Amino acid sequence: MKLLLVEDEPDLLASVVSYLQAQQYVCEVATTYAQAQEKMLLYSYECIVLDLTLPGGDGLDLLRELQRQQRGAGVIITSARAGVDDRITGLELGADDYLPKPFYLPELSARIAALVRRRHYQGTNLLVVGALSVDVPARRASVAGQALTLTRTEFDLLLLLLANQGRVITKGAIAEHLSGDAAEQFDSFEHVYAHVKNLKRKLTEAGAANYIRMVYGLGYRFNVSE
């Protein structure tokens, strides 16, 4: 899962990135208003962790921009501002949660997981699609009770497809989701093809139907009915 962390305190940002990467998240960062604005409008994220006091602008204005652009990312505000008005305004502008500073890293991680679960997985930890079962927080998947041995990247790819069932996910979106900023350095999508191929093979070898279909010239779609 890919996150955007908008935070201008270097020590706090380093701690958050280190902790969340250990929780298997792909983390991108922005330390100024301008950087955050550019990333929010150009890229897709499962969750944005947003500080309100930033060099160059106010995080609430970024929320307004997200609302105007109808971006689908969940937002957790983290701020040292103690005023209730800021909390209310942030929630009214579309933020999903508000975590005052200072906060515990495990609590931030738990709130991110809960937000993603609500937005993408119908509020449940266990996804069951046909013969496929996926325990999201435990990062385990099985087909008809048979455990799948997936790499971190394959599991993240599976979650992306499950969160977008029936919709075409472009190769570029998959590369960005799996690799974050590093995706811009790739000259081709060979790594995407390889990960999709390996995931499809492991699913079908375990007895699952061919859920993942290529949409020629565009990308891939996960559809149980097919």
mmCIF file of C-alpha atoms in Angstrom:
data_model
loop_
_atom_site.group_PDB
_atom_site.id
_atom_site.type_symbol
_atom_site.label_atom_id
_atom_site.label_comp_id
_atom_site.label_asym_id
_atom_site.label_seq_id
_atom_site.Cartn_x
_atom_site.Cartn_y
_atom_site.Cartn_z
ATOM 1 C CA MET A 1 0.000 0.000 0.000
ATOM 2 C CA LYS A 2 1.303 3.412 -0.908
ATOM 3 C CA LEU A 3 1.236 6.375 1.466
ATOM 4 C CA LEU A 4 2.126 10.052 1.194
ATOM 5 C CA LEU A 5 3.609 11.507 4.384
ATOM 6 C CA VAL A 6 3.417 15.299 4.488
ATOM 7 C CA GLU A 7 5.615 16.467 7.349
ATOM 8 C CA ASP A 8 8.304 19.144 7.732
ATOM 9 C CA GLU A 9 9.907 17.946 10.984
ATOM 10 C CA PRO A 10 12.924 15.878 9.800
ATOM 11 C CA ASP A 11 13.321 13.691 12.886
ATOM 12 C CA LEU A 12 9.626 12.890 13.131
ATOM 13 C CA LEU A 13 9.404 12.203 9.405
ATOM 14 C CA ALA A 14 12.380 9.835 9.525
ATOM 15 C CA SER A 15 10.845 7.943 12.446
ATOM 16 C CA VAL A 16 7.453 7.637 10.745
ATOM 17 C CA VAL A 17 8.950 6.468 7.447
ATOM 18 C CA SER A 18 11.148 3.889 9.172
ATOM 19 C CA TYR A 19 8.259 2.515 11.218
ATOM 20 C CA LEU A 20 5.722 2.365 8.392
ATOM 21 C CA GLN A 21 8.168 0.825 5.929
ATOM 22 C CA ALA A 22 8.718 -1.937 8.479
ATOM 23 C CA GLN A 23 4.926 -2.406 8.377
ATOM 24 C CA GLN A 24 5.232 -3.100 4.617
ATOM 25 C CA TYR A 25 3.993 0.304 3.380
ATOM 26 C CA VAL A 26 5.494 2.109 0.392
ATOM 27 C CA CYS A 27 6.157 5.628 1.681
ATOM 28 C CA GLU A 28 6.581 8.835 -0.309
ATOM 29 C CA VAL A 29 7.297 12.097 1.461
ATOM 30 C CA ALA A 30 6.691 15.820 1.017
ATOM 31 C CA THR A 31 8.210 18.409 3.340
ATOM 32 C CA THR A 32 6.675 21.615 1.918
ATOM 33 C CA TYR A 33 3.260 22.775 0.779
ATOM 34 C CA ALA A 34 4.393 22.897 -2.867
ATOM 35 C CA GLN A 35 5.836 19.366 -2.812
ATOM 36 C CA ALA A 36 2.686 17.993 -1.212
ATOM 37 C CA GLN A 37 0.439 19.767 -3.696
ATOM 38 C CA GLU A 38 2.381 18.397 -6.663
ATOM 39 C CA LYS A 39 2.376 14.808 -5.395
ATOM 40 C CA MET A 40 -1.285 14.855 -4.363
ATOM 41 C CA LEU A 41 -2.407 15.998 -7.794
ATOM 42 C CA LEU A 42 -0.086 13.819 -9.871
ATOM 43 C CA TYR A 43 -0.140 10.493 -8.012
ATOM 44 C CA SER A 44 -2.556 8.143 -6.280
ATOM 45 C CA TYR A 45 -2.286 7.032 -2.662
ATOM 46 C CA GLU A 46 -4.243 4.788 -0.344
ATOM 47 C CA CYS A 47 -3.692 7.256 2.492
ATOM 48 C CA ILE A 48 -2.199 10.718 3.003
ATOM 49 C CA VAL A 49 -0.831 11.570 6.456
ATOM 50 C CA LEU A 50 -1.032 15.352 6.492
ATOM 51 C CA ASP A 51 0.524 17.898 8.830
ATOM 52 C CA LEU A 52 -1.314 21.233 8.787
ATOM 53 C CA THR A 53 1.567 23.644 9.435
ATOM 54 C CA LEU A 54 3.876 23.511 6.423
ATOM 55 C CA PRO A 55 6.503 25.747 4.831
ATOM 56 C CA GLY A 56 4.711 27.649 2.097
ATOM 57 C CA GLY A 57 1.105 27.067 3.077
ATOM 58 C CA ASP A 58 -1.620 25.545 5.210
ATOM 59 C CA GLY A 59 -2.538 21.860 5.080
ATOM 60 C CA LEU A 60 -6.233 22.774 5.181
ATOM 61 C CA ASP A 61 -5.808 24.409 1.768
ATOM 62 C CA LEU A 62 -4.391 21.124 0.482
ATOM 63 C CA LEU A 63 -7.535 19.405 1.718
ATOM 64 C CA ARG A 64 -9.649 21.933 -0.168
ATOM 65 C CA GLU A 65 -7.648 21.210 -3.321
ATOM 66 C CA LEU A 66 -8.117 17.454 -2.875
ATOM 67 C CA GLN A 67 -11.847 17.997 -2.533
ATOM 68 C CA ARG A 68 -11.979 20.108 -5.707
ATOM 69 C CA GLN A 69 -9.986 17.502 -7.630
ATOM 70 C CA GLN A 70 -12.074 14.641 -6.166
ATOM 71 C CA ARG A 71 -9.006 12.590 -5.370
ATOM 72 C CA GLY A 72 -9.818 9.285 -3.709
ATOM 73 C CA ALA A 73 -7.096 9.062 -1.059
ATOM 74 C CA GLY A 74 -7.982 8.787 2.595
ATOM 75 C CA VAL A 75 -6.520 11.545 4.775
ATOM 76 C CA ILE A 76 -5.302 11.478 8.371
ATOM 77 C CA ILE A 77 -4.403 14.877 9.774
ATOM 78 C CA THR A 78 -1.517 14.995 12.241
ATOM 79 C CA SER A 79 -1.010 18.358 13.860
ATOM 80 C CA ALA A 80 0.215 20.107 16.985
ATOM 81 C CA ARG A 81 -2.596 22.640 16.629
ATOM 82 C CA ALA A 82 -4.781 22.263 19.675
ATOM 83 C CA GLY A 83 -7.801 24.225 18.462
ATOM 84 C CA VAL A 84 -11.050 22.329 18.020
ATOM 85 C CA ASP A 85 -11.936 24.556 15.059
ATOM 86 C CA ASP A 86 -9.044 23.156 13.003
ATOM 87 C CA ARG A 87 -10.163 19.599 13.732
ATOM 88 C CA ILE A 88 -13.747 20.353 12.738
ATOM 89 C CA THR A 89 -12.676 22.201 9.599
ATOM 90 C CA GLY A 90 -10.354 19.379 8.565
ATOM 91 C CA LEU A 91 -13.072 16.756 8.964
ATOM 92 C CA GLU A 92 -15.607 18.931 7.138
ATOM 93 C CA LEU A 93 -13.137 19.294 4.259
ATOM 94 C CA GLY A 94 -12.960 15.531 3.847
ATOM 95 C CA ALA A 95 -10.294 14.273 6.239
ATOM 96 C CA ASP A 96 -11.063 10.819 7.614
ATOM 97 C CA ASP A 97 -9.260 11.117 10.938
ATOM 98 C CA TYR A 98 -7.351 13.557 13.138
ATOM 99 C CA LEU A 99 -4.380 12.505 15.264
ATOM 100 C CA PRO A 100 -2.906 15.240 17.480
ATOM 101 C CA LYS A 101 0.831 15.487 18.035
ATOM 102 C CA PRO A 102 2.686 13.984 19.752
ATOM 103 C CA PHE A 103 1.412 10.538 18.788
ATOM 104 C CA TYR A 104 2.555 6.939 19.131
ATOM 105 C CA LEU A 105 3.716 5.322 15.903
ATOM 106 C CA PRO A 106 1.733 2.101 16.530
ATOM 107 C CA GLU A 107 -1.437 4.200 16.870
ATOM 108 C CA LEU A 108 -0.733 5.973 13.581
ATOM 109 C CA SER A 109 -0.191 2.615 11.882
ATOM 110 C CA ALA A 110 -3.420 1.243 13.348
ATOM 111 C CA ARG A 111 -5.391 4.275 12.170
ATOM 112 C CA ILE A 112 -3.956 3.971 8.658
ATOM 113 C CA ALA A 113 -4.899 0.287 8.543
ATOM 114 C CA ALA A 114 -8.415 1.045 9.785
ATOM 115 C CA LEU A 115 -8.875 3.817 7.213
ATOM 116 C CA VAL A 116 -7.713 1.638 4.319
ATOM 117 C CA ARG A 117 -9.921 -1.202 5.544
ATOM 118 C CA ARG A 118 -12.994 1.057 5.610
ATOM 119 C CA ARG A 119 -12.331 2.638 2.230
ATOM 120 C CA HIS A 120 -11.191 -0.337 0.185
ATOM 121 C CA TYR A 121 -12.172 -3.570 1.896
ATOM 122 C CA GLN A 122 -15.718 -2.982 3.175
ATOM 123 C CA GLY A 123 -14.469 -2.535 6.725
ATOM 124 C CA THR A 124 -13.236 -6.111 7.100
ATOM 125 C CA ASN A 125 -9.825 -7.657 7.691
ATOM 126 C CA LEU A 126 -10.687 -10.846 5.798
ATOM 127 C CA LEU A 127 -11.435 -10.646 2.085
ATOM 128 C CA VAL A 128 -13.121 -13.628 0.485
ATOM 129 C CA VAL A 129 -13.431 -13.604 -3.296
ATOM 130 C CA GLY A 130 -14.418 -16.881 -4.895
ATOM 131 C CA ALA A 131 -11.965 -19.490 -3.646
ATOM 132 C CA LEU A 132 -9.479 -16.818 -2.605
ATOM 133 C CA SER A 133 -9.182 -15.652 1.014
ATOM 134 C CA VAL A 134 -6.914 -12.773 2.075
ATOM 135 C CA ASP A 135 -6.164 -11.775 5.665
ATOM 136 C CA VAL A 136 -5.098 -8.165 5.152
ATOM 137 C CA PRO A 137 -3.325 -7.290 8.450
ATOM 138 C CA ALA A 138 -1.670 -10.703 8.709
ATOM 139 C CA ARG A 139 -0.649 -10.477 5.036
ATOM 140 C CA ARG A 140 -1.703 -14.053 4.332
ATOM 141 C CA ALA A 141 -3.568 -15.411 1.329
ATOM 142 C CA SER A 142 -4.959 -18.850 0.542
ATOM 143 C CA VAL A 143 -6.984 -20.613 -2.134
ATOM 144 C CA ALA A 144 -9.518 -23.152 -0.873
ATOM 145 C CA GLY A 145 -7.543 -23.363 2.366
ATOM 146 C CA GLN A 146 -4.188 -23.834 0.649
ATOM 147 C CA ALA A 147 -1.721 -21.153 1.759
ATOM 148 C CA LEU A 148 -0.040 -19.092 -0.946
ATOM 149 C CA THR A 149 3.620 -18.150 -0.663
ATOM 150 C CA LEU A 150 3.688 -14.591 -1.976
ATOM 151 C CA THR A 151 6.470 -12.041 -1.982
ATOM 152 C CA ARG A 152 5.788 -8.643 -0.457
ATOM 153 C CA THR A 153 5.349 -7.151 -3.931
ATOM 154 C CA GLU A 154 2.993 -9.920 -5.066
ATOM 155 C CA PHE A 155 0.841 -9.461 -1.964
ATOM 156 C CA ASP A 156 0.692 -5.684 -2.488
ATOM 157 C CA LEU A 157 -0.271 -6.266 -6.119
ATOM 158 C CA LEU A 158 -3.025 -8.652 -5.048
ATOM 159 C CA LEU A 159 -4.429 -6.081 -2.602
ATOM 160 C CA LEU A 160 -4.385 -3.391 -5.286
ATOM 161 C CA LEU A 161 -6.336 -5.592 -7.679
ATOM 162 C CA LEU A 162 -8.813 -6.652 -4.989
ATOM 163 C CA ALA A 163 -9.435 -3.033 -3.996
ATOM 164 C CA ASN A 164 -10.289 -2.252 -7.627
ATOM 165 C CA GLN A 165 -12.277 -5.314 -8.655
ATOM 166 C CA GLY A 166 -13.831 -4.939 -12.087
ATOM 167 C CA ARG A 167 -11.791 -1.842 -12.915
ATOM 168 C CA VAL A 168 -8.816 -1.701 -15.257
ATOM 169 C CA ILE A 169 -5.570 -0.810 -13.468
ATOM 170 C CA THR A 170 -3.012 0.627 -15.859
ATOM 171 C CA LYS A 171 0.543 -0.668 -15.958
ATOM 172 C CA GLY A 172 1.751 2.760 -14.912
ATOM 173 C CA ALA A 173 -0.566 2.826 -11.885
ATOM 174 C CA ILE A 174 0.645 -0.618 -10.848
ATOM 175 C CA ALA A 175 4.301 0.406 -11.176
ATOM 176 C CA GLU A 176 3.691 3.561 -9.144
ATOM 177 C CA HIS A 177 1.762 1.653 -6.475
ATOM 178 C CA LEU A 178 4.468 -0.967 -6.048
ATOM 179 C CA SER A 179 7.540 1.248 -6.324
ATOM 180 C CA GLY A 180 6.505 4.795 -5.443
ATOM 181 C CA ASP A 181 8.812 7.530 -6.744
ATOM 182 C CA ALA A 182 11.225 4.904 -8.097
ATOM 183 C CA ALA A 183 8.713 4.008 -10.823
ATOM 184 C CA GLU A 184 9.727 7.141 -12.744
ATOM 185 C CA GLN A 185 13.206 5.649 -13.245
ATOM 186 C CA PHE A 186 11.959 2.563 -15.094
ATOM 187 C CA ASP A 187 12.305 2.479 -18.871
ATOM 188 C CA SER A 188 9.660 -0.228 -19.317
ATOM 189 C CA PHE A 189 7.010 -2.183 -17.444
ATOM 190 C CA GLU A 190 8.867 -5.482 -17.517
ATOM 191 C CA HIS A 191 8.842 -5.652 -13.717
ATOM 192 C CA VAL A 192 5.055 -5.213 -13.746
ATOM 193 C CA TYR A 193 4.637 -8.026 -16.272
ATOM 194 C CA ALA A 194 6.878 -10.277 -14.176
ATOM 195 C CA HIS A 195 5.012 -9.653 -10.909
ATOM 196 C CA VAL A 196 1.603 -10.119 -12.536
ATOM 197 C CA LYS A 197 2.753 -13.309 -14.248
ATOM 198 C CA ASN A 198 4.103 -14.755 -10.995
ATOM 199 C CA LEU A 199 0.967 -13.849 -9.039
ATOM 200 C CA LYS A 200 -1.310 -15.361 -11.686
ATOM 201 C CA ARG A 201 0.759 -18.534 -11.738
ATOM 202 C CA LYS A 202 0.646 -18.963 -7.979
ATOM 203 C CA LEU A 203 -3.111 -18.396 -7.885
ATOM 204 C CA THR A 204 -3.901 -20.847 -10.663
ATOM 205 C CA GLU A 205 -1.474 -23.489 -9.396
ATOM 206 C CA ALA A 206 -3.338 -23.384 -6.079
ATOM 207 C CA GLY A 207 -6.618 -23.999 -7.903
ATOM 208 C CA ALA A 208 -8.019 -20.493 -8.321
ATOM 209 C CA ALA A 209 -9.723 -19.435 -11.516
ATOM 210 C CA ASN A 210 -7.966 -17.017 -13.865
ATOM 211 C CA TYR A 211 -9.113 -13.921 -11.993
ATOM 212 C CA ILE A 212 -6.481 -11.568 -13.414
ATOM 213 C CA ARG A 213 -6.962 -10.643 -17.049
ATOM 214 C CA MET A 214 -4.870 -8.435 -19.279
ATOM 215 C CA VAL A 215 -6.738 -5.607 -21.008
ATOM 216 C CA TYR A 216 -4.702 -5.141 -24.154
ATOM 217 C CA GLY A 217 -2.906 -1.806 -24.373
ATOM 218 C CA LEU A 218 -4.126 -0.667 -20.955
ATOM 219 C CA GLY A 219 -3.336 -2.908 -18.000
ATOM 220 C CA TYR A 220 -5.032 -5.564 -15.881
ATOM 221 C CA ARG A 221 -8.392 -6.259 -14.310
ATOM 222 C CA PHE A 222 -9.405 -8.575 -11.463
ATOM 223 C CA ASN A 223 -12.860 -10.003 -12.059
ATOM 224 C CA VAL A 224 -14.251 -13.136 -10.414
ATOM 225 C CA SER A 225 -17.067 -13.450 -12.960
ATOM 226 C CA GLU A 226 -14.511 -14.078 -15.678
#
